[in-house]
mmCIF file with all atom_site columns, C-alpha atoms in Angstrom:
data_model
loop_
_atom_site.group_PDB
_atom_site.id
_atom_site.type_symbol
_atom_site.label_atom_id
_atom_site.label_alt_id
_atom_site.label_comp_id
_atom_site.label_asym_id
_atom_site.label_entity_id
_atom_site.label_seq_id
_atom_site.pdbx_PDB_ins_code
_atom_site.Cartn_x
_atom_site.Cartn_y
_atom_site.Cartn_z
_atom_site.occupancy
_atom_site.B_iso_or_equiv
_atom_site.pdbx_formal_charge
_atom_site.auth_seq_id
_atom_site.auth_comp_id
_atom_site.auth_asym_id
_atom_site.auth_atom_id
_atom_site.pdbx_PDB_model_num
ATOM 1   C CA . MET A 1 1   ? -3.912  39.096 44.351 1.00 30.00 ? 1   MET A CA 1
ATOM 2   C CA . ALA A 1 2   ? -1.615  42.137 44.211 1.00 34.00 ? 2   ALA A CA 1
ATOM 3   C CA . ALA A 1 3   ? -1.184  44.399 47.215 1.00 32.00 ? 3   ALA A CA 1
ATOM 4   C CA . PRO A 1 4   ? -4.044  46.876 47.623 1.00 37.00 ? 4   PRO A CA 1
ATOM 5   C CA . VAL A 1 5   ? -3.644  50.069 45.659 1.00 41.00 ? 5   VAL A CA 1
ATOM 6   C CA . PRO A 1 6   ? -4.710  53.349 47.274 1.00 43.00 ? 6   PRO A CA 1
ATOM 7   C CA . HIS A 1 7   ? -8.132  54.520 46.153 1.00 55.00 ? 7   HIS A CA 1
ATOM 8   C CA . VAL A 1 8   ? -7.736  57.032 43.347 1.00 70.00 ? 8   VAL A CA 1
ATOM 9   C CA . CYS A 1 9   ? -10.385 59.690 42.923 1.00 86.00 ? 9   CYS A CA 1
ATOM 10  C CA . GLU A 1 10  ? -10.275 60.699 39.266 1.00 92.00 ? 10  GLU A CA 1
ATOM 11  C CA . HIS A 1 11  ? -12.706 61.379 36.415 1.00 95.00 ? 11  HIS A CA 1
ATOM 12  C CA . ILE A 1 12  ? -11.041 60.908 33.030 1.00 94.00 ? 12  ILE A CA 1
ATOM 13  C CA . VAL A 1 13  ? -12.492 61.719 29.624 1.00 95.00 ? 13  VAL A CA 1
ATOM 14  C CA . GLN A 1 14  ? -11.264 60.517 26.256 1.00 93.00 ? 14  GLN A CA 1
ATOM 15  C CA . PHE A 1 15  ? -12.363 61.887 22.903 1.00 92.00 ? 15  PHE A CA 1
ATOM 16  C CA . TYR A 1 16  ? -11.801 59.391 20.119 1.00 92.00 ? 16  TYR A CA 1
ATOM 17  C CA . ASP A 1 17  ? -12.142 59.149 16.359 1.00 91.00 ? 17  ASP A CA 1
ATOM 18  C CA . ALA A 1 18  ? -11.777 55.412 15.806 1.00 91.00 ? 18  ALA A CA 1
ATOM 19  C CA . GLU A 1 19  ? -13.394 52.585 17.758 1.00 92.00 ? 19  GLU A CA 1
ATOM 20  C CA . SER A 1 20  ? -10.019 50.817 17.854 1.00 93.00 ? 20  SER A CA 1
ATOM 21  C CA . GLU A 1 21  ? -8.554  53.866 19.630 1.00 93.00 ? 21  GLU A CA 1
ATOM 22  C CA . LEU A 1 22  ? -11.219 53.610 22.334 1.00 94.00 ? 22  LEU A CA 1
ATOM 23  C CA . ILE A 1 23  ? -10.886 49.843 22.749 1.00 96.00 ? 23  ILE A CA 1
ATOM 24  C CA . GLY A 1 24  ? -7.083  50.073 22.993 1.00 95.00 ? 24  GLY A CA 1
ATOM 25  C CA . ALA A 1 25  ? -7.232  52.765 25.679 1.00 94.00 ? 25  ALA A CA 1
ATOM 26  C CA . LEU A 1 26  ? -9.968  50.923 27.544 1.00 95.00 ? 26  LEU A CA 1
ATOM 27  C CA . ALA A 1 27  ? -8.106  47.583 27.444 1.00 96.00 ? 27  ALA A CA 1
ATOM 28  C CA . ASN A 1 28  ? -5.033  49.310 28.879 1.00 95.00 ? 28  ASN A CA 1
ATOM 29  C CA . TYR A 1 29  ? -7.088  51.030 31.596 1.00 96.00 ? 29  TYR A CA 1
ATOM 30  C CA . VAL A 1 30  ? -8.977  47.887 32.626 1.00 97.00 ? 30  VAL A CA 1
ATOM 31  C CA . GLY A 1 31  ? -6.011  45.542 32.206 1.00 97.00 ? 31  GLY A CA 1
ATOM 32  C CA . THR A 1 32  ? -3.828  47.710 34.443 1.00 95.00 ? 32  THR A CA 1
ATOM 33  C CA . GLY A 1 33  ? -6.501  47.619 37.115 1.00 95.00 ? 33  GLY A CA 1
ATOM 34  C CA . LEU A 1 34  ? -7.054  43.873 36.911 1.00 96.00 ? 34  LEU A CA 1
ATOM 35  C CA . ARG A 1 35  ? -3.302  43.225 37.196 1.00 95.00 ? 35  ARG A CA 1
ATOM 36  C CA . ALA A 1 36  ? -3.236  45.426 40.328 1.00 93.00 ? 36  ALA A CA 1
ATOM 37  C CA . GLY A 1 37  ? -6.102  43.505 41.957 1.00 93.00 ? 37  GLY A CA 1
ATOM 38  C CA . GLU A 1 38  ? -8.657  46.244 41.383 1.00 94.00 ? 38  GLU A CA 1
ATOM 39  C CA . ARG A 1 39  ? -12.282 45.754 40.398 1.00 95.00 ? 39  ARG A CA 1
ATOM 40  C CA . ALA A 1 40  ? -13.501 46.886 36.991 1.00 97.00 ? 40  ALA A CA 1
ATOM 41  C CA . VAL A 1 41  ? -17.080 47.981 36.280 1.00 97.00 ? 41  VAL A CA 1
ATOM 42  C CA . LEU A 1 42  ? -17.814 48.574 32.604 1.00 97.00 ? 42  LEU A CA 1
ATOM 43  C CA . ILE A 1 43  ? -21.022 50.317 31.557 1.00 98.00 ? 43  ILE A CA 1
ATOM 44  C CA . ALA A 1 44  ? -20.821 50.243 27.778 1.00 97.00 ? 44  ALA A CA 1
ATOM 45  C CA . THR A 1 45  ? -22.540 49.258 24.570 1.00 96.00 ? 45  THR A CA 1
ATOM 46  C CA . HIS A 1 46  ? -22.732 45.575 23.765 1.00 97.00 ? 46  HIS A CA 1
ATOM 47  C CA . ALA A 1 47  ? -20.338 46.020 20.839 1.00 96.00 ? 47  ALA A CA 1
ATOM 48  C CA . HIS A 1 48  ? -17.744 47.790 22.978 1.00 97.00 ? 48  HIS A CA 1
ATOM 49  C CA . LEU A 1 49  ? -18.019 45.229 25.785 1.00 98.00 ? 49  LEU A CA 1
ATOM 50  C CA . ARG A 1 50  ? -17.496 42.412 23.280 1.00 98.00 ? 50  ARG A CA 1
ATOM 51  C CA . ALA A 1 51  ? -14.514 44.125 21.632 1.00 98.00 ? 51  ALA A CA 1
ATOM 52  C CA . LEU A 1 52  ? -12.978 44.936 25.019 1.00 98.00 ? 52  LEU A CA 1
ATOM 53  C CA . GLU A 1 53  ? -13.286 41.372 26.295 1.00 97.00 ? 53  GLU A CA 1
ATOM 54  C CA . LYS A 1 54  ? -11.724 40.048 23.099 1.00 97.00 ? 54  LYS A CA 1
ATOM 55  C CA . ARG A 1 55  ? -8.787  42.465 23.514 1.00 97.00 ? 55  ARG A CA 1
ATOM 56  C CA . LEU A 1 56  ? -8.381  41.646 27.222 1.00 98.00 ? 56  LEU A CA 1
ATOM 57  C CA . VAL A 1 57  ? -8.323  37.896 26.510 1.00 97.00 ? 57  VAL A CA 1
ATOM 58  C CA . GLY A 1 58  ? -5.816  38.530 23.706 1.00 97.00 ? 58  GLY A CA 1
ATOM 59  C CA . ASN A 1 59  ? -3.666  40.391 26.248 1.00 96.00 ? 59  ASN A CA 1
ATOM 60  C CA . GLY A 1 60  ? -3.664  37.346 28.549 1.00 97.00 ? 60  GLY A CA 1
ATOM 61  C CA . HIS A 1 61  ? -6.440  38.245 31.003 1.00 97.00 ? 61  HIS A CA 1
ATOM 62  C CA . ASP A 1 62  ? -8.831  35.542 32.192 1.00 97.00 ? 62  ASP A CA 1
ATOM 63  C CA . VAL A 1 63  ? -12.010 37.601 31.883 1.00 97.00 ? 63  VAL A CA 1
ATOM 64  C CA . ALA A 1 64  ? -14.279 34.681 32.818 1.00 96.00 ? 64  ALA A CA 1
ATOM 65  C CA . ALA A 1 65  ? -12.393 34.123 36.082 1.00 96.00 ? 65  ALA A CA 1
ATOM 66  C CA . ALA A 1 66  ? -12.328 37.863 36.835 1.00 96.00 ? 66  ALA A CA 1
ATOM 67  C CA . ARG A 1 67  ? -16.098 38.011 36.281 1.00 95.00 ? 67  ARG A CA 1
ATOM 68  C CA . GLN A 1 68  ? -16.658 34.990 38.540 1.00 94.00 ? 68  GLN A CA 1
ATOM 69  C CA . GLN A 1 69  ? -14.503 36.566 41.284 1.00 92.00 ? 69  GLN A CA 1
ATOM 70  C CA . GLY A 1 70  ? -16.435 39.833 41.101 1.00 91.00 ? 70  GLY A CA 1
ATOM 71  C CA . ALA A 1 71  ? -13.436 41.704 39.703 1.00 94.00 ? 71  ALA A CA 1
ATOM 72  C CA . TYR A 1 72  ? -14.994 42.331 36.277 1.00 97.00 ? 72  TYR A CA 1
ATOM 73  C CA . LEU A 1 73  ? -18.593 43.508 35.961 1.00 96.00 ? 73  LEU A CA 1
ATOM 74  C CA . PRO A 1 74  ? -19.870 44.393 32.478 1.00 98.00 ? 74  PRO A CA 1
ATOM 75  C CA . LEU A 1 75  ? -23.203 46.253 32.275 1.00 98.00 ? 75  LEU A CA 1
ATOM 76  C CA . ASN A 1 76  ? -25.200 47.301 29.241 1.00 98.00 ? 76  ASN A CA 1
ATOM 77  C CA . ALA A 1 77  ? -25.159 51.109 29.022 1.00 98.00 ? 77  ALA A CA 1
ATOM 78  C CA . ALA A 1 78  ? -28.643 51.532 27.515 1.00 97.00 ? 78  ALA A CA 1
ATOM 79  C CA . GLU A 1 79  ? -30.233 49.210 30.088 1.00 98.00 ? 79  GLU A CA 1
ATOM 80  C CA . THR A 1 80  ? -28.441 50.937 32.945 1.00 98.00 ? 80  THR A CA 1
ATOM 81  C CA . LEU A 1 81  ? -29.523 54.368 31.678 1.00 97.00 ? 81  LEU A CA 1
ATOM 82  C CA . SER A 1 82  ? -33.149 53.239 31.499 1.00 97.00 ? 82  SER A CA 1
ATOM 83  C CA . ARG A 1 83  ? -33.105 52.549 35.233 1.00 98.00 ? 83  ARG A CA 1
ATOM 84  C CA . PHE A 1 84  ? -32.570 56.166 36.275 1.00 98.00 ? 84  PHE A CA 1
ATOM 85  C CA . MET A 1 85  ? -33.558 58.490 33.424 1.00 98.00 ? 85  MET A CA 1
ATOM 86  C CA . VAL A 1 86  ? -36.851 60.353 33.934 1.00 98.00 ? 86  VAL A CA 1
ATOM 87  C CA . ASP A 1 87  ? -38.173 62.670 31.224 1.00 96.00 ? 87  ASP A CA 1
ATOM 88  C CA . GLY A 1 88  ? -34.735 62.956 29.615 1.00 96.00 ? 88  GLY A CA 1
ATOM 89  C CA . ARG A 1 89  ? -32.902 63.755 32.851 1.00 97.00 ? 89  ARG A CA 1
ATOM 90  C CA . PRO A 1 90  ? -31.006 61.555 35.266 1.00 98.00 ? 90  PRO A CA 1
ATOM 91  C CA . ASP A 1 91  ? -32.916 61.261 38.524 1.00 98.00 ? 91  ASP A CA 1
ATOM 92  C CA . PRO A 1 92  ? -30.334 61.584 41.345 1.00 98.00 ? 92  PRO A CA 1
ATOM 93  C CA . GLN A 1 93  ? -32.042 59.106 43.703 1.00 98.00 ? 93  GLN A CA 1
ATOM 94  C CA . ARG A 1 94  ? -32.523 56.493 40.974 1.00 98.00 ? 94  ARG A CA 1
ATOM 95  C CA . PHE A 1 95  ? -28.942 57.044 39.814 1.00 98.00 ? 95  PHE A CA 1
ATOM 96  C CA . LEU A 1 96  ? -27.644 56.283 43.311 1.00 97.00 ? 96  LEU A CA 1
ATOM 97  C CA . ALA A 1 97  ? -30.002 53.322 43.760 1.00 97.00 ? 97  ALA A CA 1
ATOM 98  C CA . THR A 1 98  ? -28.762 51.876 40.455 1.00 97.00 ? 98  THR A CA 1
ATOM 99  C CA . LEU A 1 99  ? -25.038 52.542 40.714 1.00 96.00 ? 99  LEU A CA 1
ATOM 100 C CA . GLU A 1 100 ? -24.095 52.687 44.386 1.00 93.00 ? 100 GLU A CA 1
ATOM 101 C CA . PRO A 1 101 ? -24.506 48.901 44.871 1.00 92.00 ? 101 PRO A CA 1
ATOM 102 C CA . VAL A 1 102 ? -22.349 48.334 41.782 1.00 93.00 ? 102 VAL A CA 1
ATOM 103 C CA . ILE A 1 103 ? -19.644 50.749 42.900 1.00 92.00 ? 103 ILE A CA 1
ATOM 104 C CA . ARG A 1 104 ? -19.680 49.605 46.527 1.00 87.00 ? 104 ARG A CA 1
ATOM 105 C CA . PRO A 1 105 ? -20.967 46.026 46.665 1.00 82.00 ? 105 PRO A CA 1
ATOM 106 C CA . PRO A 1 106 ? -22.034 44.740 50.082 1.00 77.00 ? 106 PRO A CA 1
ATOM 107 C CA . GLY A 1 107 ? -19.725 42.458 52.060 1.00 75.00 ? 107 GLY A CA 1
ATOM 108 C CA . GLY A 1 108 ? -16.015 42.014 52.019 1.00 63.00 ? 108 GLY A CA 1
ATOM 109 C CA . PRO A 1 109 ? -13.297 44.617 52.252 1.00 66.00 ? 109 PRO A CA 1
ATOM 110 C CA . PRO A 1 110 ? -13.458 47.463 49.758 1.00 75.00 ? 110 PRO A CA 1
ATOM 111 C CA . ARG A 1 111 ? -11.199 47.109 46.722 1.00 84.00 ? 111 ARG A CA 1
ATOM 112 C CA . PRO A 1 112 ? -9.948  49.890 44.510 1.00 92.00 ? 112 PRO A CA 1
ATOM 113 C CA . LEU A 1 113 ? -12.265 50.368 41.548 1.00 94.00 ? 113 LEU A CA 1
ATOM 114 C CA . ARG A 1 114 ? -11.852 51.452 37.956 1.00 96.00 ? 114 ARG A CA 1
ATOM 115 C CA . ALA A 1 115 ? -15.102 52.152 36.162 1.00 97.00 ? 115 ALA A CA 1
ATOM 116 C CA . PHE A 1 116 ? -15.880 52.970 32.553 1.00 97.00 ? 116 PHE A CA 1
ATOM 117 C CA . GLY A 1 117 ? -19.085 54.748 31.622 1.00 95.00 ? 117 GLY A CA 1
ATOM 118 C CA . GLU A 1 118 ? -20.419 55.179 28.121 1.00 95.00 ? 118 GLU A CA 1
ATOM 119 C CA . MET A 1 119 ? -23.891 56.357 29.115 1.00 97.00 ? 119 MET A CA 1
ATOM 120 C CA . VAL A 1 120 ? -22.978 60.027 28.660 1.00 96.00 ? 120 VAL A CA 1
ATOM 121 C CA . ALA A 1 121 ? -21.910 59.349 25.065 1.00 95.00 ? 121 ALA A CA 1
ATOM 122 C CA . ILE A 1 122 ? -25.264 57.674 24.382 1.00 96.00 ? 122 ILE A CA 1
ATOM 123 C CA . LEU A 1 123 ? -27.137 60.692 25.736 1.00 96.00 ? 123 LEU A CA 1
ATOM 124 C CA . TRP A 1 124 ? -24.908 63.046 23.739 1.00 93.00 ? 124 TRP A CA 1
ATOM 125 C CA . ALA A 1 125 ? -25.490 61.059 20.528 1.00 92.00 ? 125 ALA A CA 1
ATOM 126 C CA . GLU A 1 126 ? -29.245 61.302 21.134 1.00 94.00 ? 126 GLU A CA 1
ATOM 127 C CA . GLY A 1 127 ? -28.919 65.099 21.319 1.00 91.00 ? 127 GLY A CA 1
ATOM 128 C CA . ASN A 1 128 ? -29.476 65.147 25.083 1.00 95.00 ? 128 ASN A CA 1
ATOM 129 C CA . GLU A 1 129 ? -26.433 67.259 25.959 1.00 92.00 ? 129 GLU A CA 1
ATOM 130 C CA . ASN A 1 130 ? -28.004 68.619 29.143 1.00 94.00 ? 130 ASN A CA 1
ATOM 131 C CA . GLY A 1 131 ? -28.801 65.101 30.349 1.00 96.00 ? 131 GLY A CA 1
ATOM 132 C CA . ALA A 1 132 ? -25.219 64.026 29.647 1.00 95.00 ? 132 ALA A CA 1
ATOM 133 C CA . LEU A 1 133 ? -23.791 67.008 31.536 1.00 95.00 ? 133 LEU A CA 1
ATOM 134 C CA . GLU A 1 134 ? -26.117 66.385 34.499 1.00 97.00 ? 134 GLU A CA 1
ATOM 135 C CA . LEU A 1 135 ? -25.036 62.748 34.528 1.00 97.00 ? 135 LEU A CA 1
ATOM 136 C CA . GLU A 1 136 ? -21.369 63.794 34.532 1.00 96.00 ? 136 GLU A CA 1
ATOM 137 C CA . GLY A 1 137 ? -22.136 65.925 37.595 1.00 97.00 ? 137 GLY A CA 1
ATOM 138 C CA . LEU A 1 138 ? -23.810 63.000 39.378 1.00 97.00 ? 138 LEU A CA 1
ATOM 139 C CA . TRP A 1 139 ? -20.771 60.852 38.632 1.00 97.00 ? 139 TRP A CA 1
ATOM 140 C CA . ASN A 1 140 ? -18.522 63.534 40.158 1.00 96.00 ? 140 ASN A CA 1
ATOM 141 C CA . GLU A 1 141 ? -20.560 63.489 43.359 1.00 96.00 ? 141 GLU A CA 1
ATOM 142 C CA . LEU A 1 142 ? -20.379 59.683 43.536 1.00 96.00 ? 142 LEU A CA 1
ATOM 143 C CA . ILE A 1 143 ? -16.635 59.669 42.824 1.00 95.00 ? 143 ILE A CA 1
ATOM 144 C CA . ALA A 1 144 ? -16.013 62.171 45.625 1.00 93.00 ? 144 ALA A CA 1
ATOM 145 C CA . ARG A 1 145 ? -17.991 60.058 48.086 1.00 91.00 ? 145 ARG A CA 1
ATOM 146 C CA . GLU A 1 146 ? -16.816 56.565 47.077 1.00 91.00 ? 146 GLU A CA 1
ATOM 147 C CA . LYS A 1 147 ? -13.235 57.346 45.941 1.00 91.00 ? 147 LYS A CA 1
ATOM 148 C CA . PHE A 1 148 ? -12.891 55.529 42.632 1.00 94.00 ? 148 PHE A CA 1
ATOM 149 C CA . GLN A 1 149 ? -11.630 56.197 39.143 1.00 95.00 ? 149 GLN A CA 1
ATOM 150 C CA . LEU A 1 150 ? -14.057 56.745 36.238 1.00 97.00 ? 150 LEU A CA 1
ATOM 151 C CA . PHE A 1 151 ? -13.164 56.798 32.563 1.00 96.00 ? 151 PHE A CA 1
ATOM 152 C CA . CYS A 1 152 ? -15.692 58.291 30.112 1.00 95.00 ? 152 CYS A CA 1
ATOM 153 C CA . ALA A 1 153 ? -15.424 58.457 26.339 1.00 94.00 ? 153 ALA A CA 1
ATOM 154 C CA . TYR A 1 154 ? -17.091 60.492 23.614 1.00 93.00 ? 154 TYR A CA 1
ATOM 155 C CA . PRO A 1 155 ? -16.776 60.111 19.840 1.00 92.00 ? 155 PRO A CA 1
ATOM 156 C CA . MET A 1 156 ? -14.907 63.204 18.635 1.00 89.00 ? 156 MET A CA 1
ATOM 157 C CA . PRO A 1 157 ? -16.819 63.918 15.382 1.00 84.00 ? 157 PRO A CA 1
ATOM 158 C CA . ARG A 1 158 ? -19.715 65.559 17.280 1.00 79.00 ? 158 ARG A CA 1
ATOM 159 C CA . PHE A 1 159 ? -17.268 68.095 18.743 1.00 83.00 ? 159 PHE A CA 1
ATOM 160 C CA . ARG A 1 160 ? -15.376 69.085 15.580 1.00 83.00 ? 160 ARG A CA 1
ATOM 161 C CA . ARG A 1 161 ? -17.677 71.963 14.565 1.00 81.00 ? 161 ARG A CA 1
ATOM 162 C CA . GLU A 1 162 ? -16.750 75.397 15.905 1.00 84.00 ? 162 GLU A CA 1
ATOM 163 C CA . SER A 1 163 ? -20.301 75.717 17.265 1.00 82.00 ? 163 SER A CA 1
ATOM 164 C CA . ALA A 1 164 ? -19.609 72.670 19.483 1.00 83.00 ? 164 ALA A CA 1
ATOM 165 C CA . ARG A 1 165 ? -16.677 74.348 21.240 1.00 87.00 ? 165 ARG A CA 1
ATOM 166 C CA . PRO A 1 166 ? -18.706 75.548 24.284 1.00 91.00 ? 166 PRO A CA 1
ATOM 167 C CA . ALA A 1 167 ? -20.136 72.038 24.765 1.00 87.00 ? 167 ALA A CA 1
ATOM 168 C CA . TYR A 1 168 ? -16.655 70.527 24.469 1.00 88.00 ? 168 TYR A CA 1
ATOM 169 C CA . GLU A 1 169 ? -15.369 72.950 27.096 1.00 92.00 ? 169 GLU A CA 1
ATOM 170 C CA . ARG A 1 170 ? -18.268 72.096 29.450 1.00 92.00 ? 170 ARG A CA 1
ATOM 171 C CA . VAL A 1 171 ? -17.507 68.377 29.127 1.00 92.00 ? 171 VAL A CA 1
ATOM 172 C CA . CYS A 1 172 ? -13.795 68.976 29.771 1.00 91.00 ? 172 CYS A CA 1
ATOM 173 C CA . ALA A 1 173 ? -14.566 71.117 32.833 1.00 94.00 ? 173 ALA A CA 1
ATOM 174 C CA . LEU A 1 174 ? -16.454 68.208 34.431 1.00 93.00 ? 174 LEU A CA 1
ATOM 175 C CA . HIS A 1 175 ? -13.399 65.939 34.302 1.00 93.00 ? 175 HIS A CA 1
ATOM 176 C CA . SER A 1 176 ? -10.116 65.885 36.172 1.00 91.00 ? 176 SER A CA 1
ATOM 177 C CA . ARG A 1 177 ? -8.084  64.631 33.198 1.00 90.00 ? 177 ARG A CA 1
ATOM 178 C CA . LEU A 1 178 ? -8.482  64.836 29.417 1.00 88.00 ? 178 LEU A CA 1
ATOM 179 C CA . ILE A 1 179 ? -7.195  62.335 26.869 1.00 83.00 ? 179 ILE A CA 1
ATOM 180 C CA . PRO A 1 180 ? -7.576  64.068 23.484 1.00 71.00 ? 180 PRO A CA 1
ATOM 181 C CA . ALA A 1 181 ? -8.411  62.256 20.271 1.00 65.00 ? 181 ALA A CA 1
ATOM 182 C CA . LEU A 1 182 ? -5.417  61.224 18.216 1.00 57.00 ? 182 LEU A CA 1
ATOM 183 C CA . ALA A 1 183 ? -5.141  63.531 15.230 1.00 51.00 ? 183 ALA A CA 1
#
């Protein structure tokens, strides 16, 4: 395993037009972490998890071994959301009960973590913008406490209308770094 990397506290957002754009960025993000000996927690749709794993394997990563060693943990985004959403809003206590053990597993020395979360994009696509923004805020609180890196992604088409500009700005304000969609 590579030498430990300092814990990075960062909340990144990417807006994307094409699925291949998202998978490429995600494979780079996760692959970089795996090569550095970091853990990767992926909370994504089944299709995105499958595409990511295929890309990682194609890039020479042994995903099965990483999963067995606890370095790669894929979680279904819809299932994970269902564990803490109450009446269309993320419940803070349920959120922590669901995600804290994943972010900080018991036993062993802590390892730097890179996480990917697609739950906000699911809420946004369902028209639950407030729920997505509240969830982004809960992530920020967890990142500040546990010191890890989180990468979120939203499909760009929902933000292209001029009327969506305030929502786009609110999403950007909840992140420490923005990766814009390729034009």
